[in-house]
Tab-separated table of C-alpha atoms in Angstrom:
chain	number	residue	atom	x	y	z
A	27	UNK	CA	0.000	0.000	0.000
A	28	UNK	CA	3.301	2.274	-0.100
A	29	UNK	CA	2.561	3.157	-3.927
A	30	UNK	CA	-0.818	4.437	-3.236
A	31	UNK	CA	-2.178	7.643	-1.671
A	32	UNK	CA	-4.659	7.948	1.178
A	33	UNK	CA	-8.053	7.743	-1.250
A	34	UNK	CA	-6.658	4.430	-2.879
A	35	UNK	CA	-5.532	3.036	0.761
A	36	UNK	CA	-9.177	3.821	1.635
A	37	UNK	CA	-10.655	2.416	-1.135
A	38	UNK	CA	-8.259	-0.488	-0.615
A	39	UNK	CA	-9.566	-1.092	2.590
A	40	UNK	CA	-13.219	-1.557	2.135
A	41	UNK	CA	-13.068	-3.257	-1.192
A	42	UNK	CA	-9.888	-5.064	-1.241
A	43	UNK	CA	-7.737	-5.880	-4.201
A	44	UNK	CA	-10.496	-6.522	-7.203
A	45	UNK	CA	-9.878	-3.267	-9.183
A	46	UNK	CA	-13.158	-3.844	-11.241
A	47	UNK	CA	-15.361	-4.789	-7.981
A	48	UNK	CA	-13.967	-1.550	-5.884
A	49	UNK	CA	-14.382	0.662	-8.825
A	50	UNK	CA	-18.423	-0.534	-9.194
A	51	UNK	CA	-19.155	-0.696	-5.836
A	52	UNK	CA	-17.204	2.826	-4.587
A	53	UNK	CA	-18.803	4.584	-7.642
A	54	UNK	CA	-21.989	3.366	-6.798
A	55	UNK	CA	-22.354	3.875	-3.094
A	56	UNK	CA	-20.946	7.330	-3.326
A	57	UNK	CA	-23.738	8.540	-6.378
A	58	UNK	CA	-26.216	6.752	-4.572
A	59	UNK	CA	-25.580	8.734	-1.230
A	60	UNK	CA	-25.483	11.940	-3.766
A	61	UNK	CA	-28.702	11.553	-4.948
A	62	UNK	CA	-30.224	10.873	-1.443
A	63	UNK	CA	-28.353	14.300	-0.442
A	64	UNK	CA	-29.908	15.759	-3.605
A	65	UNK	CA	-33.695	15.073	-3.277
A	66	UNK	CA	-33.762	17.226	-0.003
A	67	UNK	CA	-31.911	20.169	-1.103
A	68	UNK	CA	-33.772	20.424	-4.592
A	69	UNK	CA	-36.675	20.128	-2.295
A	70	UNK	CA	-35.545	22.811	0.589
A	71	UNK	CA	-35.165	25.144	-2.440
A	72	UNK	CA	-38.694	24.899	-3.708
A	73	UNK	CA	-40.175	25.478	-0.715
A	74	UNK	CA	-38.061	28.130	0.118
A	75	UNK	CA	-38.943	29.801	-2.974
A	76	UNK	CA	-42.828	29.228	-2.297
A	77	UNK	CA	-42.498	30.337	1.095
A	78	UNK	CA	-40.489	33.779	-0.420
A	79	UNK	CA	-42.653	34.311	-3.249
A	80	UNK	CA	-44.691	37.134	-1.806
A	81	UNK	CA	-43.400	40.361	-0.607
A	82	UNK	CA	-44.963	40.576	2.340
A	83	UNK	CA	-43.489	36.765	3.092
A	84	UNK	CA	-39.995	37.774	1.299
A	85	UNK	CA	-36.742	37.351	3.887
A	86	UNK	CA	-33.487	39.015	4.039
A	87	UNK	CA	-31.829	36.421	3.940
A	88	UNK	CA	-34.060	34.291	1.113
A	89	UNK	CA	-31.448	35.336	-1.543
A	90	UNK	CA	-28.341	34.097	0.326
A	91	UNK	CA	-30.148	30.936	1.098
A	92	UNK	CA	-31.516	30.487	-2.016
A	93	UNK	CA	-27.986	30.614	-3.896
A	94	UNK	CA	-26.554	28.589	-0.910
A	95	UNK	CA	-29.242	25.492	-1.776
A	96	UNK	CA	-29.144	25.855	-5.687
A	97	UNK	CA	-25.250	25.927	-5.718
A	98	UNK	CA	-25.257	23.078	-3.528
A	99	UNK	CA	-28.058	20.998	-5.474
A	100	UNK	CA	-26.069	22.087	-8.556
A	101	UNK	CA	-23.008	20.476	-6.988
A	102	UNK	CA	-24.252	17.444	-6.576
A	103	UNK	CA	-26.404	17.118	-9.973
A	104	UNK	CA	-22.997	17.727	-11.838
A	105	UNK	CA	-21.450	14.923	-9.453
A	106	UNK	CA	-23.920	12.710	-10.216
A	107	UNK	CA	-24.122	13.069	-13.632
A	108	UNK	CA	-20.057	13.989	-14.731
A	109	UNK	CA	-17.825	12.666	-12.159
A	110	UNK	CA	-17.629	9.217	-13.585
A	111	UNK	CA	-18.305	10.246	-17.321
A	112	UNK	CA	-14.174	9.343	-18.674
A	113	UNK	CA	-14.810	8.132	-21.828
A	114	UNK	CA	-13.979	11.668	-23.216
A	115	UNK	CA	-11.188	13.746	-21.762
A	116	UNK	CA	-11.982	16.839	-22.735
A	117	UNK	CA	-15.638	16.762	-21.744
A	118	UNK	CA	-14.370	14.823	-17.898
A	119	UNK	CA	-11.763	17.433	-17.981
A	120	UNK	CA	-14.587	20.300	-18.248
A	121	UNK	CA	-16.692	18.769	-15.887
A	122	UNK	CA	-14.006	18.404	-13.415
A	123	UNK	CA	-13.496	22.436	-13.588
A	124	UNK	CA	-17.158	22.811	-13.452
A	125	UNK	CA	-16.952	20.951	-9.931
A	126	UNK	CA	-13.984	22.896	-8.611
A	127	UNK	CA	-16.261	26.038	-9.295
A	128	UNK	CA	-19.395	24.496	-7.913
A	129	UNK	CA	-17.830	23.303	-4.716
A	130	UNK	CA	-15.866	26.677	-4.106
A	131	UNK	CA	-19.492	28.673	-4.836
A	132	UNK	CA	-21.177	26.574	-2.373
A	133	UNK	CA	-18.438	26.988	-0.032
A	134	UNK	CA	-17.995	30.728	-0.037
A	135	UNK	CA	-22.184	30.930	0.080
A	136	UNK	CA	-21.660	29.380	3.356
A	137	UNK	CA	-19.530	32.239	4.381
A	138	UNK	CA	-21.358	34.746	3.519
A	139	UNK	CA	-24.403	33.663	4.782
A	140	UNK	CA	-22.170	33.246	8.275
A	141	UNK	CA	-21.152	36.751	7.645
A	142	UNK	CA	-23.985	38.476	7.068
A	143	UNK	CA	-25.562	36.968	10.253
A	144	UNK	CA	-22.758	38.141	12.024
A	145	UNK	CA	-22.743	41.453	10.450
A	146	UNK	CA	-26.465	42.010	11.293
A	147	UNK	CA	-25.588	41.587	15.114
A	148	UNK	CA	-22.651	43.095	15.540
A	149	UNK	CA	-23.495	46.150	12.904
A	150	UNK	CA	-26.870	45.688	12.469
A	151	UNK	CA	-26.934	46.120	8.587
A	152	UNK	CA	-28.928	44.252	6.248
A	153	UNK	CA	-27.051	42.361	3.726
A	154	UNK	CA	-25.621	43.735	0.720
A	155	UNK	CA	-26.626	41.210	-2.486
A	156	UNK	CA	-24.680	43.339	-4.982
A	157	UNK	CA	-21.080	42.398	-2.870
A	158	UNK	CA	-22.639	39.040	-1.936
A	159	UNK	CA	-22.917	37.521	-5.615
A	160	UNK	CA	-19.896	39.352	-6.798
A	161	UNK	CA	-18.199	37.292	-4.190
A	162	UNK	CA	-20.102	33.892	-4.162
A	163	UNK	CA	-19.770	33.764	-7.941
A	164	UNK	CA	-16.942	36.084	-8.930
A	165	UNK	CA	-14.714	35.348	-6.256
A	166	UNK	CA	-14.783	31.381	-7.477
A	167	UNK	CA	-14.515	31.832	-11.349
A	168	UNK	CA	-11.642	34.121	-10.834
A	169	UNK	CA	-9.417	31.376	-8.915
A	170	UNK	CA	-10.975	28.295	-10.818
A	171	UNK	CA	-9.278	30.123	-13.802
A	172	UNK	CA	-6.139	30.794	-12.348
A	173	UNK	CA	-6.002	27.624	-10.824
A	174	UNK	CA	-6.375	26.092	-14.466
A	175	UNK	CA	-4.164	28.428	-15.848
A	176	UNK	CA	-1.425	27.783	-13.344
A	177	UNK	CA	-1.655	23.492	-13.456
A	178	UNK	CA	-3.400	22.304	-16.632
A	179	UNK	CA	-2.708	19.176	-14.961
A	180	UNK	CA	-4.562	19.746	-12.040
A	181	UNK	CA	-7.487	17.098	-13.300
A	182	UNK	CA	-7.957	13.151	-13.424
A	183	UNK	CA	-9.794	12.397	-16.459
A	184	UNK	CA	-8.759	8.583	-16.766
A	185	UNK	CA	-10.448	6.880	-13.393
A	186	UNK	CA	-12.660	9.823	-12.344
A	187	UNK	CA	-13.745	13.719	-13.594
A	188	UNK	CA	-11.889	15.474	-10.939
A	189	UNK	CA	-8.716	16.515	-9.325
A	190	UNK	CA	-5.937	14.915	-8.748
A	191	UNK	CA	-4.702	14.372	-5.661
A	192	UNK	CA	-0.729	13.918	-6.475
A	193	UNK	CA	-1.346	16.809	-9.155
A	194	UNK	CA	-2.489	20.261	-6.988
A	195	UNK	CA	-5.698	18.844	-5.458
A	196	UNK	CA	-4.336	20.198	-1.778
A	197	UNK	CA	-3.152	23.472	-2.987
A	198	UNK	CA	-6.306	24.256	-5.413
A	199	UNK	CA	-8.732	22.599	-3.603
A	200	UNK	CA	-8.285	21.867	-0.038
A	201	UNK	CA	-6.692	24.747	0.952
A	202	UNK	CA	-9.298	27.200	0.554
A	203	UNK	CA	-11.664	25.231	1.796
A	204	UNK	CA	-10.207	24.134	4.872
A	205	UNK	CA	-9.683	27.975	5.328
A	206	UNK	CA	-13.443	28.992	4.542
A	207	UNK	CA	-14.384	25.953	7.125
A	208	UNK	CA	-12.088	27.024	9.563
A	209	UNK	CA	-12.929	31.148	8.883
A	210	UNK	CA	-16.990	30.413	8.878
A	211	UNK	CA	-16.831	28.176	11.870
A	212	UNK	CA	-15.426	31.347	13.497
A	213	UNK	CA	-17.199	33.659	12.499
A	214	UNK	CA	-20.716	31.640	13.779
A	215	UNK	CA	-19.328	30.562	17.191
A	216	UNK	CA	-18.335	34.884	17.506
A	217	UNK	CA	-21.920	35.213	16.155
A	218	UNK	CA	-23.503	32.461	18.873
A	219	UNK	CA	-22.026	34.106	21.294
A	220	UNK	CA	-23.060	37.747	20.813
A	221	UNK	CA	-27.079	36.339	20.487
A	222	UNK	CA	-26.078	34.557	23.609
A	223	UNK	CA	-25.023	38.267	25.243
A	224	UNK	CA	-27.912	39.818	23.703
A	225	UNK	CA	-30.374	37.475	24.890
A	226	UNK	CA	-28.972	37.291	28.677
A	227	UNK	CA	-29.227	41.675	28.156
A	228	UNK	CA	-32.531	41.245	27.319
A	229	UNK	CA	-33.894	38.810	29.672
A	230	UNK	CA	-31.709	41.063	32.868
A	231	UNK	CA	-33.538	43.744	31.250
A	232	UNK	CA	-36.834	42.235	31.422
A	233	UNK	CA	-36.230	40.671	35.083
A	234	UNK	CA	-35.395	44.348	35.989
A	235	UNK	CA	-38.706	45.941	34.265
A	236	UNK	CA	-40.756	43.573	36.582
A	237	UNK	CA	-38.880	43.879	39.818
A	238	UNK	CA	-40.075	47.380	39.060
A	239	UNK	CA	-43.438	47.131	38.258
A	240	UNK	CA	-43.553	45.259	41.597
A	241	UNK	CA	-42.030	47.556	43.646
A	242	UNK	CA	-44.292	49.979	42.158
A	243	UNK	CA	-47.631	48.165	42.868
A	244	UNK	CA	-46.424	46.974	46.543
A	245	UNK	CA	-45.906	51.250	47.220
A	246	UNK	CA	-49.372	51.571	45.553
A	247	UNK	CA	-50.911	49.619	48.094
């Protein structure tokens, strides 16, 4: 197990040494699980948008969620559809970029739906859309491109449409992730935390209002 990396060694592990066997069965237990994953956020989005549809109904934060759930239903329909599809290059190889971008969209829509939570209570400003889907959709095309650019070599297209882990996979891909995970996981416990302050403020301030109101009525009578 020396010549392989960590995804073969895991692969190796749960479906031994039949190439043809762990290739069917892997493939098929991780589309499988996709689709399951897909059917609720496809339907999370429609009743989101039902639920939005009037403006007396609509929500700050509909837009941010909306994108969040379509990017991450698109994810997944392209992974279902593309990620084994290697009997052209060219088209794996495109569908391999179109993941990078979807993941990285889906990723940074978690972010800013962090941030604008946290902006709202710290700030208290509504959410700016115009920034928001310059950066969930900008911000990702931009270093997709570059990435390309950079490594052309960057993709498997002979076993699989995507990257490649010996070939830039930790540098293009799971770096910025890991630092979105890590930077939104801050970012809500900060944001947990201030609702936490702001609900113990309100709550002394309410305990307060009654002593009060007590005190009041007991000098009354």
């Amino acid at each position: 197990m020396k010549g392989h990396d960590f995804i073969d060694n895991i692969m190796y592990i749960y479906y031994g040494t039949n190439g043809t066997l762990r290739k069917d069965l892997g493939g098929n237990v991780i589309v499988i699980g996709a689709v399951f994953a897909l059917a609720p956020q496809i339907l999370t989005a429609i009743i989101l948008f039902l639920r939005n549809r009037r403006p007396r109904h609509f929500n700050t934060f509909y837009p941010i969620c909306l994108n969040l759930l379509l990017t991450l239903a698109a994810s997944n329909f392209s992974f279902v559809l593309g990620v084994q599809a290697t009997r052209n290059p060219v088209k794996c190889e495109l569908i391999a970029i179109v993941l990078h971008y979807l993941h990285l969209c889906t990723s940074i829509w978690c972010f800013i739906y962090i941030y604008v939570i946290y902006d709202l209570i710290v700030n208290e400003c509504g959410p700016k859309l115009k920034y928001n889907y310059l950066m969930g959709y900008g911000v990702p095309a931009v270093y997709v491109l570059f990435s390309y650019a950079s490594s052309i070599d960057t993709f498997e297209v002979h076993h699989y449409c995507w990257m490649s882990i010996q070939k830039g996979m930790i540098v293009s891909f799971m770096i910025p992730i890991s630092f979105l995970i890590i930077l939104t996981t801050v970012l809500g416990t900060i944001s947990l935390k201030r609702i936490s302050s702001k609900q113990t403020a309100i709550l002394c301030e309410s305990i307060e209002s009654i002593i009060e109101t007590t005190s009041k009525c007991n000098d009354i009578m």
